[in-house]
Every structure is written in structure tokens, then in C-alpha cells.
CSV table of C-alpha atoms in Angstrom, one decimal:
chain,number,residue,atom,x,y,z
A,283,MET,CA,-4.0,-42.8,-7.6
A,284,THR,CA,-2.2,-41.6,-10.7
A,285,VAL,CA,0.2,-38.7,-9.9
A,286,PRO,CA,-0.8,-35.7,-12.1
A,287,THR,CA,1.7,-34.8,-14.8
A,288,GLU,CA,4.4,-32.1,-14.3
A,289,ASN,CA,4.8,-31.8,-18.1
A,290,PRO,CA,2.6,-29.0,-19.5
A,291,ALA,CA,2.7,-30.8,-22.9
A,292,GLU,CA,0.7,-33.6,-21.3
A,293,LEU,CA,-2.1,-31.5,-20.0
A,294,ASP,CA,-5.5,-32.3,-21.5
A,295,ARG,CA,-6.1,-28.8,-22.7
A,296,THR,CA,-9.8,-29.6,-23.4
A,297,ASP,CA,-10.7,-30.6,-19.9
A,298,PRO,CA,-9.7,-28.2,-17.1
A,299,THR,CA,-12.3,-29.7,-14.7
A,300,ALA,CA,-10.5,-33.1,-14.7
A,301,GLU,CA,-7.0,-31.6,-14.6
A,302,ILE,CA,-7.9,-29.4,-11.6
A,303,ALA,CA,-9.8,-32.2,-9.8
A,304,ALA,CA,-6.8,-34.6,-10.1
A,305,ARG,CA,-4.4,-32.1,-8.5
A,306,ALA,CA,-6.9,-31.0,-5.9
A,307,GLU,CA,-7.2,-34.6,-4.7
A,308,ALA,CA,-3.5,-35.5,-5.0
A,309,PHE,CA,-2.2,-32.4,-3.1
A,310,ARG,CA,-5.0,-31.8,-0.7
A,311,ASN,CA,-3.9,-30.9,2.9
A,312,TRP,CA,-7.3,-31.0,4.6
A,313,GLY,CA,-7.0,-32.2,8.2
A,314,ARG,CA,-3.2,-32.1,8.1
A,315,TRP,CA,-3.0,-29.6,10.9
A,316,GLY,CA,-6.3,-30.5,12.6
A,317,GLU,CA,-10.0,-29.7,11.8
A,318,ASP,CA,-9.8,-26.3,13.3
A,319,ASP,CA,-6.8,-25.1,11.3
A,320,VAL,CA,-6.8,-21.5,10.0
A,321,LEU,CA,-3.3,-21.1,8.6
A,322,GLY,CA,-2.7,-23.9,6.1
A,323,THR,CA,0.9,-24.1,4.9
A,324,LEU,CA,1.9,-21.1,7.1
A,325,ASN,CA,2.1,-23.8,9.8
A,326,PHE,CA,5.4,-24.8,8.2
A,327,ILE,CA,6.9,-21.6,9.7
A,328,ASP,CA,8.1,-22.2,13.3
A,329,PRO,CA,10.5,-20.4,15.7
A,330,ALA,CA,13.4,-22.5,14.5
A,331,LYS,CA,12.8,-21.4,10.9
A,332,ARG,CA,12.7,-17.8,11.9
A,333,VAL,CA,16.0,-18.1,13.8
A,334,GLU,CA,17.5,-19.7,10.7
A,335,ALA,CA,16.2,-16.8,8.6
A,336,ALA,CA,17.5,-14.2,11.0
A,337,ALA,CA,21.0,-15.7,10.6
A,338,LEU,CA,20.9,-14.7,6.9
A,339,VAL,CA,21.1,-11.0,7.8
A,340,ARG,CA,24.7,-10.0,7.1
A,341,GLU,CA,24.7,-6.4,5.8
A,342,GLY,CA,21.5,-5.0,7.3
A,343,THR,CA,20.2,-3.9,3.9
A,344,VAL,CA,16.4,-3.6,3.8
A,345,VAL,CA,14.6,-3.8,0.5
A,346,SER,CA,10.9,-3.0,0.2
A,347,LEU,CA,9.0,-5.4,-2.1
A,348,ALA,CA,5.9,-3.3,-2.4
A,349,GLN,CA,4.5,-1.6,-5.5
A,350,ALA,CA,3.0,1.9,-4.9
A,351,PHE,CA,-0.4,2.4,-3.5
A,352,ASP,CA,-1.8,5.4,-5.5
A,353,THR,CA,-4.2,6.4,-8.2
A,354,ASP,CA,-1.7,5.7,-10.9
A,355,GLY,CA,-1.9,1.9,-10.3
A,356,PRO,CA,-2.9,-0.9,-12.7
A,357,GLN,CA,-6.5,-1.5,-11.7
A,358,LYS,CA,-9.3,-1.0,-14.3
A,359,GLY,CA,-12.4,-1.7,-12.2
A,360,TRP,CA,-12.7,-5.5,-12.8
A,361,ARG,CA,-15.1,-6.8,-10.1
A,362,ARG,CA,-15.0,-3.4,-8.6
A,363,ARG,CA,-11.2,-3.4,-8.1
A,364,THR,CA,-10.0,0.2,-8.3
A,365,ASN,CA,-6.8,2.0,-7.5
A,366,PRO,CA,-6.4,3.6,-4.1
A,367,VAL,CA,-8.2,6.9,-3.5
A,368,HIS,CA,-6.2,9.1,-1.1
A,369,THR,CA,-7.9,12.1,0.4
A,370,MET,CA,-6.6,14.7,2.8
A,371,THR,CA,-8.9,15.6,5.6
A,372,ASP,CA,-6.6,18.2,7.1
A,373,THR,CA,-3.8,20.1,5.3
A,374,GLY,CA,-1.0,22.5,5.7
A,375,THR,CA,-3.2,25.2,4.1
A,376,ASP,CA,-5.7,24.7,6.9
A,377,ALA,CA,-2.9,25.0,9.5
A,378,GLU,CA,-1.6,28.2,7.9
A,379,ARG,CA,-5.0,29.8,8.0
A,380,GLY,CA,-5.5,28.8,11.6
A,381,ASN,CA,-8.9,27.3,10.9
A,382,GLN,CA,-8.4,23.9,12.6
A,383,GLY,CA,-9.4,25.0,16.0
A,384,PHE,CA,-6.2,24.0,17.8
A,385,PRO,CA,-4.7,26.2,20.5
A,386,HIS,CA,-1.2,28.0,20.7
A,387,GLY,CA,-0.4,27.7,16.9
A,388,ILE,CA,-0.2,23.9,16.6
A,389,GLY,CA,-1.5,22.5,13.3
A,390,GLY,CA,-1.6,19.1,11.6
A,391,ALA,CA,-2.4,17.0,8.6
A,392,ASP,CA,-4.6,13.9,8.4
A,393,ASP,CA,-5.7,11.7,5.5
A,394,VAL,CA,-7.9,8.8,4.6
A,395,ILE,CA,-7.6,6.1,2.0
A,396,ALA,CA,-10.2,4.0,0.3
A,397,MET,CA,-9.1,0.9,-1.7
A,398,PRO,CA,-9.8,-2.7,-2.4
A,399,LEU,CA,-7.6,-4.9,-0.3
A,400,GLN,CA,-6.1,-6.5,-3.4
A,401,CYS,CA,-5.4,-3.5,-5.5
A,402,SER,CA,-1.6,-3.5,-5.2
A,403,THR,CA,1.0,-5.7,-3.3
A,404,GLN,CA,-1.0,-8.1,-1.3
A,405,TRP,CA,-1.6,-11.6,0.1
A,406,ASP,CA,-4.5,-13.8,-1.0
A,407,GLY,CA,-6.0,-15.2,2.2
A,408,LEU,CA,-7.4,-18.7,2.6
A,409,GLY,CA,-10.9,-17.5,2.3
A,410,HIS,CA,-10.3,-15.9,-1.1
A,411,ILE,CA,-10.9,-18.9,-3.4
A,412,PHE,CA,-13.2,-21.9,-3.2
A,413,ASP,CA,-13.4,-25.3,-5.0
A,414,HIS,CA,-16.9,-26.5,-5.8
A,415,GLY,CA,-18.3,-24.6,-2.8
A,416,ASN,CA,-15.5,-25.8,-0.5
A,417,ALA,CA,-13.2,-23.6,1.4
A,418,TRP,CA,-9.8,-24.4,3.0
A,419,ASN,CA,-9.9,-27.6,5.1
A,420,GLY,CA,-13.1,-28.9,3.6
A,421,ARG,CA,-15.4,-26.3,5.1
A,422,ARG,CA,-18.5,-25.1,3.3
A,423,ALA,CA,-17.7,-21.8,1.6
A,424,GLY,CA,-20.9,-20.2,2.9
A,425,ASP,CA,-20.1,-21.1,6.5
A,426,VAL,CA,-16.7,-19.5,6.1
A,427,VAL,CA,-17.2,-16.2,4.2
A,428,THR,CA,-20.5,-14.3,4.7
A,429,SER,CA,-21.5,-10.6,4.4
A,430,ASP,CA,-19.7,-10.2,7.7
A,431,GLY,CA,-16.4,-11.3,6.2
A,432,ASP,CA,-14.3,-14.5,6.6
A,433,LEU,CA,-15.6,-15.8,9.9
A,434,VAL,CA,-13.0,-18.6,10.1
A,435,THR,CA,-9.8,-18.0,8.2
A,436,GLY,CA,-9.7,-14.2,8.2
A,437,ILE,CA,-6.3,-12.7,7.3
A,438,GLU,CA,-5.9,-11.4,10.9
A,439,HIS,CA,-4.9,-14.9,12.0
A,440,ALA,CA,-1.6,-14.5,9.9
A,441,ALA,CA,-0.7,-11.1,11.4
A,442,SER,CA,2.1,-12.4,13.5
A,443,VAL,CA,3.1,-15.4,11.4
A,444,ILE,CA,4.6,-14.4,8.1
A,445,VAL,CA,8.3,-13.9,9.0
A,446,SER,CA,10.5,-16.6,7.6
A,447,ARG,CA,13.3,-17.4,5.1
A,448,GLY,CA,12.6,-15.8,1.8
A,449,VAL,CA,14.1,-17.2,-1.4
A,450,LEU,CA,14.1,-15.3,-4.7
A,451,LEU,CA,13.9,-17.3,-7.9
A,452,ASP,CA,14.7,-14.9,-10.7
A,453,LEU,CA,13.1,-16.8,-13.6
A,454,GLY,CA,13.3,-13.7,-15.7
A,455,ARG,CA,17.0,-13.4,-15.6
A,456,HIS,CA,17.5,-17.2,-15.6
A,457,LEU,CA,15.5,-17.9,-18.7
A,458,GLN,CA,16.0,-14.6,-20.5
A,459,PRO,CA,19.4,-13.3,-19.5
A,460,ASP,CA,19.4,-10.6,-22.2
A,461,THR,CA,16.2,-8.9,-21.1
A,462,GLY,CA,15.5,-10.3,-17.6
A,463,GLU,CA,11.8,-10.6,-18.6
A,464,LEU,CA,9.7,-13.5,-19.5
A,465,PRO,CA,7.2,-13.0,-22.3
A,466,ASP,CA,3.5,-12.8,-21.5
A,467,GLY,CA,1.8,-16.2,-21.6
A,468,TYR,CA,5.0,-18.1,-20.6
A,469,ALA,CA,4.1,-21.0,-18.3
A,470,ILE,CA,6.8,-21.6,-15.7
A,471,THR,CA,7.4,-25.3,-15.3
A,472,VAL,CA,8.9,-27.5,-12.5
A,473,ALA,CA,12.0,-27.9,-14.7
A,474,ASP,CA,12.3,-24.1,-15.0
A,475,LEU,CA,12.0,-23.7,-11.2
A,476,GLU,CA,14.6,-26.4,-10.5
A,477,GLY,CA,16.9,-25.2,-13.2
A,478,CYS,CA,16.8,-21.7,-11.8
A,479,ILE,CA,17.7,-23.0,-8.3
A,480,ALA,CA,20.6,-25.0,-9.7
A,481,ALA,CA,21.9,-22.0,-11.7
A,482,GLN,CA,21.6,-19.5,-8.8
A,483,GLY,CA,23.4,-21.9,-6.4
A,484,ALA,CA,22.9,-23.4,-2.9
A,485,SER,CA,21.6,-20.1,-1.4
A,486,SER,CA,18.4,-20.5,-3.5
A,487,ALA,CA,17.5,-24.0,-2.4
A,488,VAL,CA,13.8,-24.3,-1.5
A,489,GLY,CA,12.4,-26.2,1.4
A,490,HIS,CA,10.2,-26.6,4.4
A,491,GLY,CA,8.8,-23.3,5.7
A,492,ASP,CA,10.4,-21.0,3.0
A,493,ILE,CA,8.6,-18.2,1.3
A,494,VAL,CA,9.4,-18.4,-2.4
A,495,LEU,CA,9.4,-15.2,-4.5
A,496,VAL,CA,9.2,-15.7,-8.3
A,497,ARG,CA,10.4,-12.8,-10.4
A,498,THR,CA,9.1,-13.0,-14.0
A,499,GLY,CA,10.2,-9.4,-15.0
A,500,GLN,CA,6.7,-8.4,-16.1
A,501,TYR,CA,6.5,-5.6,-13.5
A,502,ALA,CA,9.8,-4.2,-14.8
A,503,ARG,CA,8.3,-4.2,-18.3
A,504,THR,CA,5.2,-2.3,-17.1
A,505,ARG,CA,7.4,0.4,-15.4
A,506,ARG,CA,9.1,0.9,-18.8
A,507,GLU,CA,6.1,0.6,-21.2
A,508,GLY,CA,3.0,1.4,-19.0
A,509,TRP,CA,0.5,-0.7,-17.2
A,510,GLY,CA,-1.3,-2.0,-20.3
A,511,ASP,CA,-3.2,-5.1,-19.3
A,512,TYR,CA,-1.1,-5.9,-16.2
A,513,ALA,CA,-4.3,-6.2,-14.1
A,514,GLY,CA,-5.9,-9.3,-15.5
A,515,GLY,CA,-4.3,-9.6,-19.0
A,516,PRO,CA,-1.7,-11.9,-20.4
A,517,ALA,CA,1.2,-12.6,-18.1
A,518,PRO,CA,4.0,-15.1,-17.4
A,519,GLY,CA,3.3,-17.2,-14.4
A,520,LEU,CA,3.3,-20.7,-12.9
A,521,SER,CA,1.9,-23.6,-14.8
A,522,LEU,CA,-0.8,-25.7,-13.3
A,523,THR,CA,1.6,-28.5,-13.5
A,524,THR,CA,3.8,-26.9,-10.7
A,525,ALA,CA,1.1,-27.8,-8.1
A,526,GLY,CA,3.0,-31.0,-7.1
A,527,TRP,CA,6.2,-29.1,-6.6
A,528,LEU,CA,4.5,-26.5,-4.5
A,529,HIS,CA,3.1,-29.3,-2.4
A,530,ARG,CA,6.2,-31.5,-1.9
A,531,THR,CA,8.6,-28.7,-1.2
A,532,GLU,CA,6.5,-27.8,1.8
A,533,ILE,CA,6.9,-24.1,1.3
A,534,ALA,CA,4.9,-21.8,3.5
A,535,ALA,CA,3.9,-19.3,0.8
A,536,ILE,CA,4.7,-18.0,-2.6
A,537,ALA,CA,4.5,-14.6,-4.3
A,538,THR,CA,5.1,-13.2,-7.8
A,539,ASP,CA,5.5,-9.8,-9.5
A,540,THR,CA,2.4,-10.4,-11.6
A,541,TRP,CA,-1.3,-9.7,-11.1
A,542,GLY,CA,-2.4,-13.3,-11.0
A,543,PHE,CA,0.5,-15.6,-9.9
A,544,GLU,CA,-0.2,-18.2,-12.5
A,545,VAL,CA,0.2,-18.0,-16.3
A,546,ARG,CA,-2.3,-16.1,-18.3
A,547,PRO,CA,-4.0,-17.0,-20.5
A,548,ASN,CA,-4.5,-20.2,-18.5
A,549,GLU,CA,-3.4,-23.4,-20.2
A,550,PHE,CA,-6.6,-24.6,-21.7
A,551,ASP,CA,-8.4,-24.3,-25.1
A,552,VAL,CA,-11.8,-24.0,-23.4
A,553,PRO,CA,-12.9,-21.5,-20.8
A,554,ALA,CA,-10.9,-21.6,-17.6
A,555,PHE,CA,-10.1,-19.2,-14.9
A,556,GLN,CA,-7.2,-19.4,-12.4
A,557,PRO,CA,-7.1,-23.2,-12.1
A,558,LEU,CA,-3.9,-23.2,-10.0
A,559,HIS,CA,-5.6,-20.9,-7.5
A,560,GLN,CA,-8.4,-23.4,-7.3
A,561,VAL,CA,-6.0,-26.2,-6.4
A,562,VAL,CA,-3.6,-24.5,-4.0
A,563,ILE,CA,-5.7,-22.1,-1.9
A,564,PRO,CA,-8.8,-24.1,-0.8
A,565,ASN,CA,-7.1,-27.6,-1.2
A,566,MET,CA,-3.5,-27.1,-0.3
A,567,GLY,CA,-3.9,-24.2,2.0
A,568,LEU,CA,-1.2,-22.2,0.3
A,569,THR,CA,-1.0,-18.4,0.9
A,570,ILE,CA,-0.3,-16.6,-2.4
A,571,GLY,CA,1.2,-13.1,-2.9
A,572,GLU,CA,0.7,-11.0,-6.0
A,573,MET,CA,1.9,-7.7,-7.5
A,574,TRP,CA,5.2,-7.7,-5.5
A,575,ASN,CA,8.0,-5.5,-6.7
A,576,LEU,CA,11.0,-7.8,-6.9
A,577,ASP,CA,13.3,-5.8,-9.1
A,578,GLY,CA,15.3,-4.1,-6.4
A,579,LEU,CA,15.7,-7.4,-4.5
A,580,ALA,CA,16.8,-9.1,-7.7
A,581,ALA,CA,19.5,-6.5,-8.2
A,582,GLU,CA,20.8,-6.9,-4.6
A,583,CYS,CA,20.7,-10.7,-4.7
A,584,ALA,CA,22.7,-10.7,-8.0
A,585,ARG,CA,25.2,-8.2,-6.5
A,586,LEU,CA,25.7,-10.3,-3.4
A,587,GLY,CA,25.5,-13.7,-5.1
A,588,ARG,CA,23.0,-15.0,-2.6
A,589,TYR,CA,19.3,-15.5,-2.9
A,590,GLY,CA,18.1,-16.3,0.6
A,591,PHE,CA,17.2,-13.6,3.2
A,592,LEU,CA,15.0,-12.7,6.1
A,593,LEU,CA,11.5,-11.9,4.9
A,594,SER,CA,8.9,-10.0,6.9
A,595,ALA,CA,5.5,-9.8,5.2
A,596,ALA,CA,2.8,-9.4,7.8
A,597,PRO,CA,-0.7,-8.7,6.6
A,598,LEU,CA,-2.8,-5.9,8.2
A,599,PRO,CA,-4.9,-7.6,10.9
A,600,ILE,CA,-8.2,-6.6,9.2
A,601,THR,CA,-10.8,-8.8,10.9
A,602,GLY,CA,-12.5,-11.1,8.5
A,603,ALA,CA,-10.6,-10.0,5.4
A,604,VAL,CA,-9.8,-12.5,2.6
A,605,GLY,CA,-6.7,-10.6,1.6
A,606,SER,CA,-4.5,-7.8,2.8
A,607,PRO,CA,-2.3,-5.0,1.4
A,608,ILE,CA,1.3,-5.3,2.6
A,609,ASN,CA,4.7,-3.7,2.5
A,610,PRO,CA,6.9,-6.8,2.6
A,611,VAL,CA,10.6,-6.2,3.3
A,612,ALA,CA,13.6,-8.4,2.6
A,613,ILE,CA,16.6,-8.0,5.0
A,614,LEU,CA,20.0,-9.1,3.7
């Protein structure tokens, strides 16, 4: 079998079907953890890895990596994705007026939120993307996700799993030191990833069981200029040609500060949509995070001169969900 190219210049930009298929076959992990597996590459995280990660905590500084969950978010309604709608069901006004029905002067506030599970900082679960009707581990997509949800690989299975060593690769600052921001449409290559690791030093080495966080700087640009087309528009991101690197490094998961993880527009001259998703989620079993806020972490890592940390990023155990909102935290 020919190993797919890692040079974007060698992609056949007229044939996404063939380029995707070659990588799906080359980097497929079906059966690697048994026919009943529901975690994919999250299996690379074990107790020893968590102990290693815990030893990286030196200052006790905690940095939230979440964007806000509010009505001022980036969503525009694509495929019914909207921003969160937050409604108060009990308020301080109700308490002041004594109309809540509680005894001896006690009052309270309650609220409810309605939102798509992937409207802000989130994980893509293994049931989120299919390849030619196949879900993770070679299962039929229709047997996995039905109107009742993901019956097999629901995000709840990862609720006590995603605590590991996190590694920040600040590609924005590495490739654009003046601005710290990659331009929209920039395809991050294997050479870029490895060059960033070398420049940042030994603390950013990437390996088995790590969770890699890739900062492009696009989120920082939206905070300065407005959301624009952040949700679904052009963006820097990983090239399809990084699939082999994602596979051989044996990372447990990866997240970016962009809406779609991979470069947009995608790298083809004919219609294509999220080809790297199609390779790495259903075939490799890789968990992907999107819309993370990595700016505060980048500042802390630069200040400390180290890029590895303890990362806790548990999804909500929403039974049968194919994704989950999260508030990931890095502890340095």
C-alpha cells in the first residue's frame, strides 16, 4: 500500500474521494481495541499517563479554555445550529415580591438553557461523522445513531476518561510571530507542526496519550474584529495531509480554536466538505475538539516557557449524544 503524501502540494485537488479513501485505509484503527470498542484513540490515555500529567502541575494555575455560552456567540443557524438561549424561570424580582410560594422569607433563582451541543466549545464524539455509511470501528451508521441518539458510542462513555497531558502547539505565534494569527485558509502541515514543536522546546513534544491543542489565532481575531464567518467560513486549520501524523503520534485527542478543526476552504478544486473529519473520526477513532479558547493558555505557556500541562476536559454525560459542550481546564 502506498503511504499517502504529507505534502499538500502533491494532493490531487481534483479527486477528494480518492485522497480521502487512501488515508481512511492507511490510518484505519478498526478492531485495534476490540470489536466492542467505544472510545477509539481515547484508549491511549491510561492511569500512568494521568500520573505523568499530574506531575506537570507546579504553580496550581488554572486556565479555562472555554468560549462563552451565550446569545452573542458565532452561530448563524446552519443545520439548525443556534447560539444558546438562556431563560430565567425564577428571579430576584420574584423573590422580592414574595410570589414564589416559599415560607419564612426564603427566595431563589432558577434558569434553563436551550442550545445545540456543538454551538460553542465542544468535543465531536465518535458518532458525529460517518464514512460511506460506516461509523467508528466499521459499524453501520444506522445501527449506531438513530432517532434515539448514539446507541453505541454516545459521548457519555468518555465522561471519566478525558484527563491527560495536554500540549499546546501555538502555530499562530510560531508561524506569524508579529501577529500571532494565521490567515484564513492557511493549511497547517506536518512540517509546521514539527517545526513548532522544535521551536517551543522539549516540553511540547507530542506522543502517546497526549491531547494536542492547536492555536491558530483565529479566535483572537474574532474577539477583535467580530465573529464574521467564524462559524463555517474560511479558517486556518489542519491539512488533510496531517492524517498520518495524527495516527503515528498516537495522540488521544486534538482540539483547535476554530469552528471546524481543519483548513477551510478545504484543499480541493471540486466540492468537498471536511475530508479530514471523514478520515479521523469514523476510521481512526480520533476525538476532535473545536471552538476552544486557547489565548489565555498561550500567554501562560509563553510566560512560563513550557507547553505541557494537566488537562481535564470531561464531556457532559449526555446519554446518546454525538457531541458535548465542555469547560476544559489546563492546570499548570
